[in-house]
Amino acid sequence: MVAITNLLLTATLGAAGLGSALPPRIGTTVVDGENSPDASSGRVTLHQVRNPSYRFNGALSVYKTYLKFGKTAPDYLVKAVAKIQDSRLAEAVRRRGDTGSAAAIPIDEFDIAYVTPVTVGTPPQKLNLDIDTGSSDLWVFSSHTPASQIRGQEIYTPSKSSTSQLLAGHSWSITYGDGSASRGNVYIDNFTVGGLTVKSQAVQCAQQVSSSFTSEGHIDGLVGLGFSSLNTVNPKAQLTFFDNAKAGLEKPVFTTDLKFHAPGTYDFGFINATKYKGEITYVPVNNDPGYWTFTSSGYAVGSGTFSTTTVTGIADTGTTLLYLPTAIVTAYYRGVSGASNSRSYGGYVFPCAATVPSFTFGIGAARVTIPPSYLNYGPVTDGSSTCFGGLQSSSGVGINIFGDVALKAAFVVFDGSNPPTLGWAAKA
Ligand SMILES: *[C@@H]1O[C@H](CO)[C@@H](O)[C@H](O)[C@H]1NC(C)=O
Ligand SMILES: *[C@@H]1O[C@H](CO)[C@@H](O)[C@H](O)[C@H]1NC(C)=O
């Protein structure tokens, strides 16, 4: 383990590409080809794996979205989360047939159904991370995280990696809408996903994690794939994994083929023509302040007519649901009998037996249709006949978010060329 100063780091950066005797520059990409047959040609595929403890909790999902985007969640939402957690806790106690203390019962409330295996360091340490296009930090639970804040997560131990280097004098901090924060120090180390290795990736080690992450025992951290301008490392923001990997990729792109109730894939460096049909329609991306922000050309509910209206929002793999302006959400649920915006459940709900329409959004002249099944997120609590909607209002969160509900309905190209674009196509 070697500590390097910012000065040395800057010098290293400046010397990039001058010869193999020099230390690897920040973001050196190598491909080892182990997990991905095409890695040597600058193409890799990452396969998601299912989070074994995943249980959807609609109110919690909405609550976390408030926190992620720095908003204070309203009281009714906090109460709705508590109510569902209490009912699950009560159920677990009943199943165990004892009255053991709450803390003794491993209740996990997961919002994230799929994670992606990665390795950090030498020899490789395995972690399961959440790929998040709505943030730009690569942070992990680590040997610096207090034990009291770890509940089953795998950790990265820089002292056990011969290639780790402390990025001296650097720190990071992400503040959430509940006032809690995740923060820590920064190491530079090898970071490998799907056979693609970035040799000098800033790996942000948590010295404190927000409680909402502690409770998600199978997520060991995040890989932010937003733009590097959103990275929170101080005094010098660090490049995301994608920005570091770009030079070694055949094309400066990654694509998502996320799936309904099944693990999806992320491809880096190429567009796999067998994963989509028809044309890919590209729209401009506004990357200030660092999200994949684009403008949709309108929407339709079920087989209704298409309303042309501009809806600006972000493509965010790290958000589960679709959040749109209230007027659109209201128009959608008008077509669902028995639907209501429930404060006690923390969002739009409807009788599980109700027929829900599909939802279509426009990408230029193209249309992406989200099937009805994706828009019913299932019972608000186990066995309930009330179901939570996959489409929710963005008014409290303050930003329209095309989360997994929307992304699963298409093959999406995140094109990091200058200027960046987002491409949408029908899945094959
Ligand atoms: C990490 O990078 C070093 C060179 O910087 C290399 O020798 C080592 O094999 C790499 N480890 C892994 C696990 O890729
Ligand atoms: C493209 O996708 C198909 C279907 O998922 C897969 O079988 C094939 O191996 C992929 N090709 C490459 C080059 O990854």
CSV table of C-alpha atoms and ligand atoms in Angstrom, one decimal:
chain,number,residue,atom,x,y,z
A,1,MET,CA,0.0,0.0,0.0
A,2,VAL,CA,1.6,3.3,-1.1
A,3,ALA,CA,0.4,6.7,-0.3
A,4,ILE,CA,0.7,9.1,-3.2
A,5,THR,CA,0.2,12.8,-3.0
A,6,ASN,CA,-1.9,14.9,-5.2
A,7,LEU,CA,1.2,16.3,-6.7
A,8,LEU,CA,2.6,13.0,-7.8
A,9,LEU,CA,-0.8,12.1,-9.1
A,10,THR,CA,-0.9,15.2,-11.2
A,11,ALA,CA,2.6,14.4,-12.5
A,12,THR,CA,1.5,10.9,-13.3
A,13,LEU,CA,-1.5,12.2,-15.2
A,14,GLY,CA,0.8,14.6,-17.2
A,15,ALA,CA,3.1,11.7,-18.1
A,16,ALA,CA,0.3,9.6,-19.5
A,17,GLY,CA,1.2,7.5,-22.4
A,18,LEU,CA,5.0,8.3,-22.3
A,19,GLY,CA,6.1,4.8,-21.8
A,20,SER,CA,5.6,1.6,-19.8
A,21,ALA,CA,8.3,2.5,-17.2
A,22,LEU,CA,6.0,5.1,-15.8
A,23,PRO,CA,3.4,4.4,-13.2
A,24,PRO,CA,0.0,3.7,-14.8
A,25,ARG,CA,-1.9,6.9,-15.6
A,26,ILE,CA,-5.2,7.5,-14.0
A,27,GLY,CA,-7.7,5.5,-16.0
A,28,THR,CA,-5.4,3.1,-17.8
A,29,THR,CA,-7.6,0.5,-19.2
A,30,VAL,CA,-6.5,-3.1,-19.8
A,31,VAL,CA,-8.7,-6.0,-20.7
A,32,ASP,CA,-8.0,-9.4,-19.4
A,33,GLY,CA,-10.5,-11.2,-21.5
A,34,GLU,CA,-11.3,-13.6,-18.7
A,35,ASN,CA,-15.0,-13.1,-18.4
A,36,SER,CA,-15.8,-11.6,-21.7
A,37,PRO,CA,-14.6,-13.2,-24.9
A,38,ASP,CA,-14.6,-9.8,-26.7
A,39,ALA,CA,-12.8,-7.9,-24.0
A,40,SER,CA,-9.6,-7.7,-26.1
A,41,SER,CA,-11.5,-5.8,-28.7
A,42,GLY,CA,-12.7,-3.1,-26.3
A,43,ARG,CA,-16.1,-4.7,-25.8
A,44,VAL,CA,-17.4,-6.1,-22.6
A,45,THR,CA,-20.7,-7.3,-21.2
A,46,LEU,CA,-21.8,-7.1,-17.6
A,47,HIS,CA,-24.4,-9.5,-16.3
A,48,GLN,CA,-26.6,-8.4,-13.5
A,49,VAL,CA,-27.3,-10.9,-10.7
A,50,ARG,CA,-30.4,-11.1,-8.6
A,51,ASN,CA,-30.3,-9.7,-5.1
A,52,PRO,CA,-31.5,-12.8,-3.2
A,53,SER,CA,-33.2,-10.7,-0.5
A,54,TYR,CA,-35.0,-8.3,-2.7
A,55,ARG,CA,-38.5,-7.4,-1.6
A,56,PHE,CA,-40.1,-4.4,-3.1
A,57,ASN,CA,-41.4,-1.7,-0.8
A,58,GLY,CA,-43.1,1.0,-2.8
A,59,ALA,CA,-43.1,3.7,-0.1
A,60,LEU,CA,-39.4,3.0,0.7
A,61,SER,CA,-38.5,3.2,-3.0
A,62,VAL,CA,-40.2,6.7,-3.3
A,63,TYR,CA,-38.6,7.7,0.1
A,64,LYS,CA,-35.1,6.8,-1.1
A,65,THR,CA,-35.6,8.7,-4.3
A,66,TYR,CA,-36.4,11.8,-2.3
A,67,LEU,CA,-33.2,11.3,-0.3
A,68,LYS,CA,-31.0,10.6,-3.4
A,69,PHE,CA,-32.1,13.9,-5.0
A,70,GLY,CA,-31.5,15.8,-1.8
A,71,LYS,CA,-35.1,16.4,-0.9
A,72,THR,CA,-36.7,16.0,2.5
A,73,ALA,CA,-39.3,13.4,2.4
A,74,PRO,CA,-42.8,14.5,3.5
A,75,ASP,CA,-44.1,13.2,6.9
A,76,TYR,CA,-46.8,11.1,5.4
A,77,LEU,CA,-44.1,9.2,3.4
A,78,VAL,CA,-41.9,8.6,6.4
A,79,LYS,CA,-45.0,7.2,8.2
A,80,ALA,CA,-45.9,5.0,5.2
A,81,VAL,CA,-42.3,3.5,5.2
A,82,ALA,CA,-42.5,2.9,8.9
A,83,LYS,CA,-45.9,1.3,8.6
A,84,ILE,CA,-44.7,-1.2,6.0
A,85,GLN,CA,-41.5,-2.0,7.9
A,86,ASP,CA,-43.5,-2.5,11.1
A,87,SER,CA,-45.9,-4.9,9.3
A,88,ARG,CA,-43.0,-6.9,7.9
A,89,LEU,CA,-41.2,-7.0,11.2
A,90,ALA,CA,-44.4,-8.2,12.9
A,91,GLU,CA,-44.8,-10.9,10.3
A,92,ALA,CA,-41.2,-12.0,10.7
A,93,VAL,CA,-41.6,-12.2,14.5
A,94,ARG,CA,-44.8,-14.2,14.0
A,95,ARG,CA,-43.1,-16.6,11.6
A,96,ARG,CA,-40.2,-17.2,14.0
A,97,GLY,CA,-42.7,-17.9,16.7
A,98,ASP,CA,-40.9,-15.8,19.2
A,99,THR,CA,-40.9,-12.3,20.4
A,100,GLY,CA,-37.1,-11.7,19.8
A,101,SER,CA,-35.9,-8.1,19.6
A,102,ALA,CA,-36.3,-6.3,16.3
A,103,ALA,CA,-32.6,-6.1,15.9
A,104,ALA,CA,-32.1,-9.8,16.0
A,105,ILE,CA,-34.4,-10.4,13.1
A,106,PRO,CA,-32.6,-10.0,9.7
A,107,ILE,CA,-35.2,-7.9,7.9
A,108,ASP,CA,-33.9,-6.5,4.7
A,109,GLU,CA,-35.9,-3.9,2.9
A,110,PHE,CA,-34.4,-3.9,-0.6
A,111,ASP,CA,-35.2,-1.4,-3.2
A,112,ILE,CA,-32.7,-2.8,-5.7
A,113,ALA,CA,-33.4,-6.2,-7.3
A,114,TYR,CA,-30.2,-6.7,-9.3
A,115,VAL,CA,-26.5,-6.0,-8.6
A,116,THR,CA,-23.4,-6.4,-10.7
A,117,PRO,CA,-20.3,-8.3,-9.6
A,118,VAL,CA,-17.0,-6.5,-9.8
A,119,THR,CA,-13.5,-6.9,-8.4
A,120,VAL,CA,-11.2,-4.4,-6.8
A,121,GLY,CA,-7.5,-4.6,-6.2
A,122,THR,CA,-4.8,-7.3,-6.4
A,123,PRO,CA,-5.6,-10.1,-5.6
A,124,PRO,CA,-9.1,-9.3,-6.7
A,125,GLN,CA,-11.7,-8.6,-3.9
A,126,LYS,CA,-15.2,-9.3,-5.0
A,127,LEU,CA,-18.1,-6.9,-4.5
A,128,ASN,CA,-21.6,-6.6,-5.8
A,129,LEU,CA,-22.4,-3.0,-6.8
A,130,ASP,CA,-25.4,-1.1,-8.0
A,131,ILE,CA,-24.8,0.5,-11.4
A,132,ASP,CA,-26.2,4.0,-11.1
A,133,THR,CA,-26.4,6.4,-14.1
A,134,GLY,CA,-27.9,9.0,-11.7
A,135,SER,CA,-24.7,9.6,-9.7
A,136,SER,CA,-21.0,9.8,-10.4
A,137,ASP,CA,-19.2,8.4,-7.4
A,138,LEU,CA,-17.7,4.9,-7.3
A,139,TRP,CA,-18.0,4.2,-3.6
A,140,VAL,CA,-17.8,1.0,-1.6
A,141,PHE,CA,-18.2,-0.4,1.9
A,142,SER,CA,-14.7,-0.8,3.2
A,143,SER,CA,-12.4,-1.8,6.0
A,144,HIS,CA,-12.8,1.9,7.0
A,145,THR,CA,-16.5,1.6,7.5
A,146,PRO,CA,-17.5,1.2,11.2
A,147,ALA,CA,-18.8,-2.4,11.9
A,148,SER,CA,-22.0,-0.9,13.3
A,149,GLN,CA,-22.8,0.4,9.9
A,150,ILE,CA,-22.2,-2.8,8.0
A,151,ARG,CA,-25.0,-5.4,7.9
A,152,GLY,CA,-23.9,-8.2,5.6
A,153,GLN,CA,-22.1,-6.2,3.0
A,154,GLU,CA,-18.8,-7.3,1.5
A,155,ILE,CA,-16.1,-4.8,2.0
A,156,TYR,CA,-13.0,-3.6,0.2
A,157,THR,CA,-9.9,-3.7,2.3
A,158,PRO,CA,-7.2,-1.5,0.6
A,159,SER,CA,-4.5,-2.8,2.9
A,160,LYS,CA,-5.0,-6.3,1.4
A,161,SER,CA,-4.5,-5.0,-2.1
A,162,SER,CA,-0.9,-4.7,-3.4
A,163,THR,CA,-2.1,-2.2,-6.0
A,164,SER,CA,-4.0,0.2,-3.7
A,165,GLN,CA,-2.7,3.7,-3.3
A,166,LEU,CA,-4.2,6.2,-0.9
A,167,LEU,CA,-5.1,9.4,-2.7
A,168,ALA,CA,-3.8,11.6,0.0
A,169,GLY,CA,-5.7,14.6,1.1
A,170,HIS,CA,-8.8,13.6,-0.8
A,171,SER,CA,-12.2,12.9,0.6
A,172,TRP,CA,-15.8,12.6,-0.6
A,173,SER,CA,-19.2,13.2,0.8
A,174,ILE,CA,-22.7,12.7,-0.4
A,175,THR,CA,-25.5,14.3,1.6
A,176,TYR,CA,-29.0,12.8,1.4
A,177,GLY,CA,-32.3,14.4,1.8
A,178,ASP,CA,-32.7,13.1,5.4
A,179,GLY,CA,-29.6,15.0,6.4
A,180,SER,CA,-27.5,11.8,6.7
A,181,ALA,CA,-24.3,11.4,4.6
A,182,SER,CA,-22.0,8.8,3.2
A,183,ARG,CA,-18.4,10.0,3.2
A,184,GLY,CA,-14.9,8.7,3.3
A,185,ASN,CA,-11.4,8.7,1.8
A,186,VAL,CA,-10.2,7.7,-1.7
A,187,TYR,CA,-7.9,5.0,-3.0
A,188,ILE,CA,-6.7,4.4,-6.5
A,189,ASP,CA,-6.7,0.7,-7.4
A,190,ASN,CA,-7.5,-1.7,-10.2
A,191,PHE,CA,-11.2,-2.0,-10.8
A,192,THR,CA,-12.5,-4.8,-13.0
A,193,VAL,CA,-16.0,-5.5,-14.4
A,194,GLY,CA,-16.7,-8.2,-16.9
A,195,GLY,CA,-13.1,-8.5,-17.9
A,196,LEU,CA,-12.6,-4.8,-18.4
A,197,THR,CA,-10.0,-3.4,-16.0
A,198,VAL,CA,-9.3,0.2,-15.2
A,199,LYS,CA,-6.0,0.2,-13.5
A,200,SER,CA,-6.2,3.5,-11.8
A,201,GLN,CA,-9.7,3.9,-10.7
A,202,ALA,CA,-10.7,6.2,-7.8
A,203,VAL,CA,-12.4,3.8,-5.4
A,204,GLN,CA,-14.1,5.9,-2.7
A,205,CYS,CA,-14.0,4.0,0.6
A,206,ALA,CA,-16.9,4.7,3.0
A,207,GLN,CA,-15.9,5.8,6.5
A,208,GLN,CA,-19.5,6.5,7.1
A,209,VAL,CA,-22.6,5.3,5.3
A,210,SER,CA,-26.1,6.6,5.3
A,211,SER,CA,-28.4,4.2,7.2
A,212,SER,CA,-30.5,3.6,4.0
A,213,PHE,CA,-27.4,1.9,2.6
A,214,THR,CA,-26.6,-0.1,5.8
A,215,SER,CA,-30.1,-1.7,5.5
A,216,GLU,CA,-29.4,-2.9,2.0
A,217,GLY,CA,-27.2,-5.9,2.9
A,218,HIS,CA,-26.5,-7.1,-0.5
A,219,ILE,CA,-25.4,-3.9,-2.1
A,220,ASP,CA,-21.7,-3.3,-1.4
A,221,GLY,CA,-21.6,0.1,-3.0
A,222,LEU,CA,-22.3,2.1,-6.2
A,223,VAL,CA,-20.7,2.5,-9.6
A,224,GLY,CA,-21.8,5.9,-10.7
A,225,LEU,CA,-22.1,6.3,-14.5
A,226,GLY,CA,-23.3,9.9,-14.5
A,227,PHE,CA,-20.9,12.5,-15.8
A,228,SER,CA,-17.7,13.1,-13.9
A,229,SER,CA,-18.8,16.7,-13.2
A,230,LEU,CA,-21.1,15.3,-10.5
A,231,ASN,CA,-18.3,13.4,-8.7
A,232,THR,CA,-18.0,14.5,-5.1
A,233,VAL,CA,-14.3,13.9,-4.4
A,234,ASN,CA,-12.5,17.0,-3.0
A,235,PRO,CA,-10.3,18.9,-3.7
A,236,LYS,CA,-10.2,17.3,-7.1
A,237,ALA,CA,-13.2,15.5,-8.6
A,238,GLN,CA,-12.3,12.0,-10.0
A,239,LEU,CA,-13.3,10.4,-13.3
A,240,THR,CA,-16.1,7.8,-13.3
A,241,PHE,CA,-15.3,4.2,-14.4
A,242,PHE,CA,-16.9,4.9,-17.8
A,243,ASP,CA,-14.7,8.0,-18.4
A,244,ASN,CA,-11.6,6.1,-17.4
A,245,ALA,CA,-12.5,3.0,-19.5
A,246,LYS,CA,-13.5,5.0,-22.6
A,247,ALA,CA,-10.0,5.1,-24.1
A,248,GLY,CA,-9.9,1.3,-24.2
A,249,LEU,CA,-13.3,0.9,-25.6
A,250,GLU,CA,-14.1,0.4,-29.3
A,251,LYS,CA,-16.8,3.1,-29.0
A,252,PRO,CA,-17.4,5.6,-26.2
A,253,VAL,CA,-20.7,4.1,-25.3
A,254,PHE,CA,-22.4,1.8,-22.9
A,255,THR,CA,-25.8,0.2,-23.4
A,256,THR,CA,-28.5,-1.1,-21.1
A,257,ASP,CA,-30.7,-4.1,-21.8
A,258,LEU,CA,-32.5,-4.2,-18.4
A,259,LYS,CA,-35.3,-6.7,-18.1
A,260,PHE,CA,-38.6,-7.2,-16.3
A,261,HIS,CA,-38.2,-9.8,-13.5
A,262,ALA,CA,-34.9,-11.0,-14.9
A,263,PRO,CA,-31.3,-10.0,-14.7
A,264,GLY,CA,-30.3,-7.6,-17.5
A,265,THR,CA,-27.0,-6.7,-19.1
A,266,TYR,CA,-24.8,-3.7,-19.6
A,267,ASP,CA,-22.5,-3.6,-22.6
A,268,PHE,CA,-19.5,-1.3,-22.7
A,269,GLY,CA,-17.8,-0.2,-26.0
A,270,PHE,CA,-20.2,-1.6,-28.5
A,271,ILE,CA,-23.9,-1.7,-29.6
A,272,ASN,CA,-25.0,-5.3,-29.9
A,273,ALA,CA,-27.4,-5.3,-32.9
A,274,THR,CA,-29.1,-8.5,-31.8
A,275,LYS,CA,-30.4,-6.8,-28.7
A,276,TYR,CA,-32.7,-4.4,-30.5
A,277,LYS,CA,-34.9,-4.1,-33.5
A,278,GLY,CA,-35.7,-1.3,-35.9
A,279,GLU,CA,-33.8,2.0,-35.6
A,280,ILE,CA,-32.1,3.6,-32.6
A,281,THR,CA,-33.5,7.1,-32.2
A,282,TYR,CA,-30.9,9.4,-30.6
A,283,VAL,CA,-31.8,12.6,-28.6
A,284,PRO,CA,-29.5,15.2,-27.3
A,285,VAL,CA,-28.3,15.0,-23.7
A,286,ASN,CA,-27.8,18.0,-21.4
A,287,ASN,CA,-25.1,16.9,-19.0
A,288,ASP,CA,-25.2,19.9,-16.7
A,289,PRO,CA,-25.0,19.3,-13.8
A,290,GLY,CA,-24.0,15.7,-14.7
A,291,TYR,CA,-27.1,13.6,-15.2
A,292,TRP,CA,-28.1,11.9,-18.5
A,293,THR,CA,-30.8,14.6,-19.0
A,294,PHE,CA,-33.0,14.4,-22.2
A,295,THR,CA,-36.3,15.7,-23.4
A,296,SER,CA,-39.2,13.3,-24.2
A,297,SER,CA,-41.6,14.5,-26.9
A,298,GLY,CA,-44.8,13.5,-25.2
A,299,TYR,CA,-46.8,10.6,-23.9
A,300,ALA,CA,-49.9,8.4,-24.4
A,301,VAL,CA,-51.9,6.3,-21.9
A,302,GLY,CA,-52.9,2.9,-23.2
A,303,SER,CA,-54.2,3.1,-26.8
A,304,GLY,CA,-55.1,6.7,-26.3
A,305,THR,CA,-53.9,9.5,-28.5
A,306,PHE,CA,-50.3,10.8,-28.1
A,307,SER,CA,-50.1,14.1,-26.4
A,308,THR,CA,-47.2,16.2,-27.7
A,309,THR,CA,-45.5,17.9,-24.8
A,310,THR,CA,-41.9,18.3,-23.7
A,311,VAL,CA,-40.9,16.4,-20.6
A,312,THR,CA,-37.3,16.9,-19.5
A,313,GLY,CA,-36.0,14.2,-17.2
A,314,ILE,CA,-33.0,11.9,-16.5
A,315,ALA,CA,-32.3,8.3,-17.5
A,316,ASP,CA,-31.4,6.8,-14.1
A,317,THR,CA,-30.7,3.1,-13.7
A,318,GLY,CA,-30.3,3.7,-9.9
A,319,THR,CA,-34.0,4.7,-9.5
A,320,THR,CA,-36.6,1.9,-9.6
A,321,LEU,CA,-39.7,3.8,-10.7
A,322,LEU,CA,-40.8,6.3,-13.3
A,323,TYR,CA,-41.4,9.8,-11.9
A,324,LEU,CA,-43.3,12.3,-14.1
A,325,PRO,CA,-45.2,15.5,-13.7
A,326,THR,CA,-48.4,15.2,-11.7
A,327,ALA,CA,-50.6,16.1,-14.7
A,328,ILE,CA,-49.3,13.1,-16.7
A,329,VAL,CA,-49.5,10.8,-13.7
A,330,THR,CA,-53.1,11.9,-13.0
A,331,ALA,CA,-54.0,11.3,-16.7
A,332,TYR,CA,-52.6,7.8,-16.4
A,333,TYR,CA,-54.4,6.8,-13.2
A,334,ARG,CA,-57.7,8.2,-14.5
A,335,GLY,CA,-57.6,5.1,-16.6
A,336,VAL,CA,-57.2,2.7,-13.6
A,337,SER,CA,-60.4,2.1,-11.7
A,338,GLY,CA,-60.0,2.4,-7.9
A,339,ALA,CA,-56.6,4.2,-8.2
A,340,SER,CA,-55.7,6.9,-5.7
A,341,ASN,CA,-52.8,8.9,-4.5
A,342,SER,CA,-52.5,7.4,-1.0
A,343,ARG,CA,-50.7,9.2,1.7
A,344,SER,CA,-50.8,6.1,3.9
A,345,TYR,CA,-49.1,3.9,1.3
A,346,GLY,CA,-46.9,6.8,0.2
A,347,GLY,CA,-47.9,7.0,-3.5
A,348,TYR,CA,-50.3,6.0,-6.2
A,349,VAL,CA,-51.9,2.7,-5.5
A,350,PHE,CA,-54.8,0.7,-7.0
A,351,PRO,CA,-56.6,-2.6,-6.5
A,352,CYS,CA,-54.3,-5.4,-7.6
A,353,ALA,CA,-57.2,-6.8,-9.6
A,354,ALA,CA,-57.5,-3.6,-11.7
A,355,THR,CA,-56.5,-3.5,-15.3
A,356,VAL,CA,-53.8,-1.0,-15.9
A,357,PRO,CA,-53.0,0.6,-19.2
A,358,SER,CA,-49.6,0.7,-20.9
A,359,PHE,CA,-47.7,4.0,-20.9
A,360,THR,CA,-46.0,5.3,-23.9
A,361,PHE,CA,-43.4,8.1,-24.0
A,362,GLY,CA,-41.9,9.8,-27.0
A,363,ILE,CA,-38.3,9.9,-28.1
A,364,GLY,CA,-38.4,12.4,-31.0
A,365,ALA,CA,-40.7,10.7,-33.5
A,366,ALA,CA,-40.2,7.3,-31.9
A,367,ARG,CA,-42.3,5.8,-29.1
A,368,VAL,CA,-41.3,3.6,-26.2
A,369,THR,CA,-44.2,1.7,-24.7
A,370,ILE,CA,-44.0,0.4,-21.1
A,371,PRO,CA,-46.2,-2.7,-20.8
A,372,PRO,CA,-49.0,-2.8,-18.1
A,373,SER,CA,-47.2,-5.5,-16.1
A,374,TYR,CA,-44.2,-3.2,-15.5
A,375,LEU,CA,-46.5,-0.5,-14.1
A,376,ASN,CA,-47.9,-2.7,-11.3
A,377,TYR,CA,-45.1,-3.0,-8.8
A,378,GLY,CA,-47.0,-5.6,-6.7
A,379,PRO,CA,-48.8,-5.6,-3.3
A,380,VAL,CA,-48.0,-2.8,-0.9
A,381,THR,CA,-47.4,-5.4,1.7
A,382,ASP,CA,-47.4,-9.2,1.3
A,383,GLY,CA,-50.8,-10.6,0.7
A,384,SER,CA,-52.4,-7.1,0.3
A,385,SER,CA,-54.9,-6.6,-2.5
A,386,THR,CA,-53.7,-3.1,-2.9
A,387,CYS,CA,-50.8,-2.6,-5.4
A,388,PHE,CA,-48.2,0.1,-5.8
A,389,GLY,CA,-47.9,1.9,-9.1
A,390,GLY,CA,-44.7,2.0,-11.2
A,391,LEU,CA,-45.5,5.5,-12.2
A,392,GLN,CA,-45.4,8.2,-9.5
A,393,SER,CA,-45.5,12.0,-9.4
A,394,SER,CA,-42.2,13.8,-9.6
A,395,SER,CA,-43.5,17.0,-7.9
A,396,GLY,CA,-41.9,16.3,-4.5
A,397,VAL,CA,-38.7,14.9,-5.9
A,398,GLY,CA,-38.3,17.9,-8.1
A,399,ILE,CA,-36.9,16.1,-11.1
A,400,ASN,CA,-38.5,13.8,-13.7
A,401,ILE,CA,-36.8,10.4,-13.6
A,402,PHE,CA,-36.9,7.7,-16.2
A,403,GLY,CA,-36.0,4.9,-13.8
A,404,ASP,CA,-35.9,1.2,-14.3
A,405,VAL,CA,-39.6,0.9,-15.1
A,406,ALA,CA,-39.0,3.0,-18.2
A,407,LEU,CA,-35.5,1.7,-19.0
A,408,LYS,CA,-36.6,-1.9,-18.9
A,409,ALA,CA,-39.0,-1.2,-21.8
A,410,ALA,CA,-36.2,-0.3,-24.3
A,411,PHE,CA,-32.7,-1.0,-25.4
A,412,VAL,CA,-30.9,2.3,-24.4
A,413,VAL,CA,-27.5,3.6,-25.7
A,414,PHE,CA,-25.7,6.0,-23.4
A,415,ASP,CA,-23.4,7.6,-25.9
A,416,GLY,CA,-20.5,9.5,-24.2
A,417,SER,CA,-19.3,11.1,-27.4
A,418,ASN,CA,-18.9,14.9,-27.4
A,419,PRO,CA,-21.7,16.0,-27.3
A,420,PRO,CA,-23.4,13.1,-25.5
A,421,THR,CA,-26.6,11.6,-26.7
A,422,LEU,CA,-29.1,8.9,-25.6
A,423,GLY,CA,-30.4,6.4,-28.1
A,424,TRP,CA,-33.6,4.4,-27.6
A,425,ALA,CA,-34.7,1.4,-29.6
A,426,ALA,CA,-37.2,-1.4,-29.2
A,427,LYS,CA,-35.9,-4.5,-27.6
A,428,ALA,CA,-35.3,-7.4,-29.9
B,1,LIG,C1,-3.6,-4.6,-11.2
B,1,LIG,O1,-2.7,-3.8,-11.9
B,1,LIG,C2,-1.3,-4.3,-11.8
B,1,LIG,C3,-0.5,-3.3,-12.6
B,1,LIG,O2,-0.8,-2.0,-12.3
B,1,LIG,C4,-1.2,-5.6,-12.4
B,1,LIG,O3,0.1,-6.1,-12.3
B,1,LIG,C5,-2.1,-6.6,-11.6
B,1,LIG,O4,-2.1,-7.9,-12.2
B,1,LIG,C6,-3.5,-6.1,-11.7
B,1,LIG,N1,-4.4,-6.9,-10.9
B,1,LIG,C7,-5.5,-7.4,-11.4
B,1,LIG,C8,-6.3,-8.2,-10.4
B,1,LIG,O5,-6.0,-7.1,-12.5
B,2,LIG,C1,-25.1,-10.0,-28.5
B,2,LIG,O1,-26.3,-10.4,-27.8
B,2,LIG,C2,-26.7,-11.7,-27.9
B,2,LIG,C3,-28.0,-11.9,-27.3
B,2,LIG,O2,-28.0,-11.5,-26.0
B,2,LIG,C4,-25.6,-12.6,-27.4
B,2,LIG,O3,-25.9,-14.0,-27.6
B,2,LIG,C5,-24.3,-12.3,-28.1
B,2,LIG,O4,-23.2,-13.1,-27.5
B,2,LIG,C6,-24.0,-10.8,-28.0
B,2,LIG,N1,-22.8,-10.5,-28.8
B,2,LIG,C7,-21.7,-10.0,-28.2
B,2,LIG,C8,-20.6,-9.6,-29.2
B,2,LIG,O5,-21.6,-9.7,-27.1
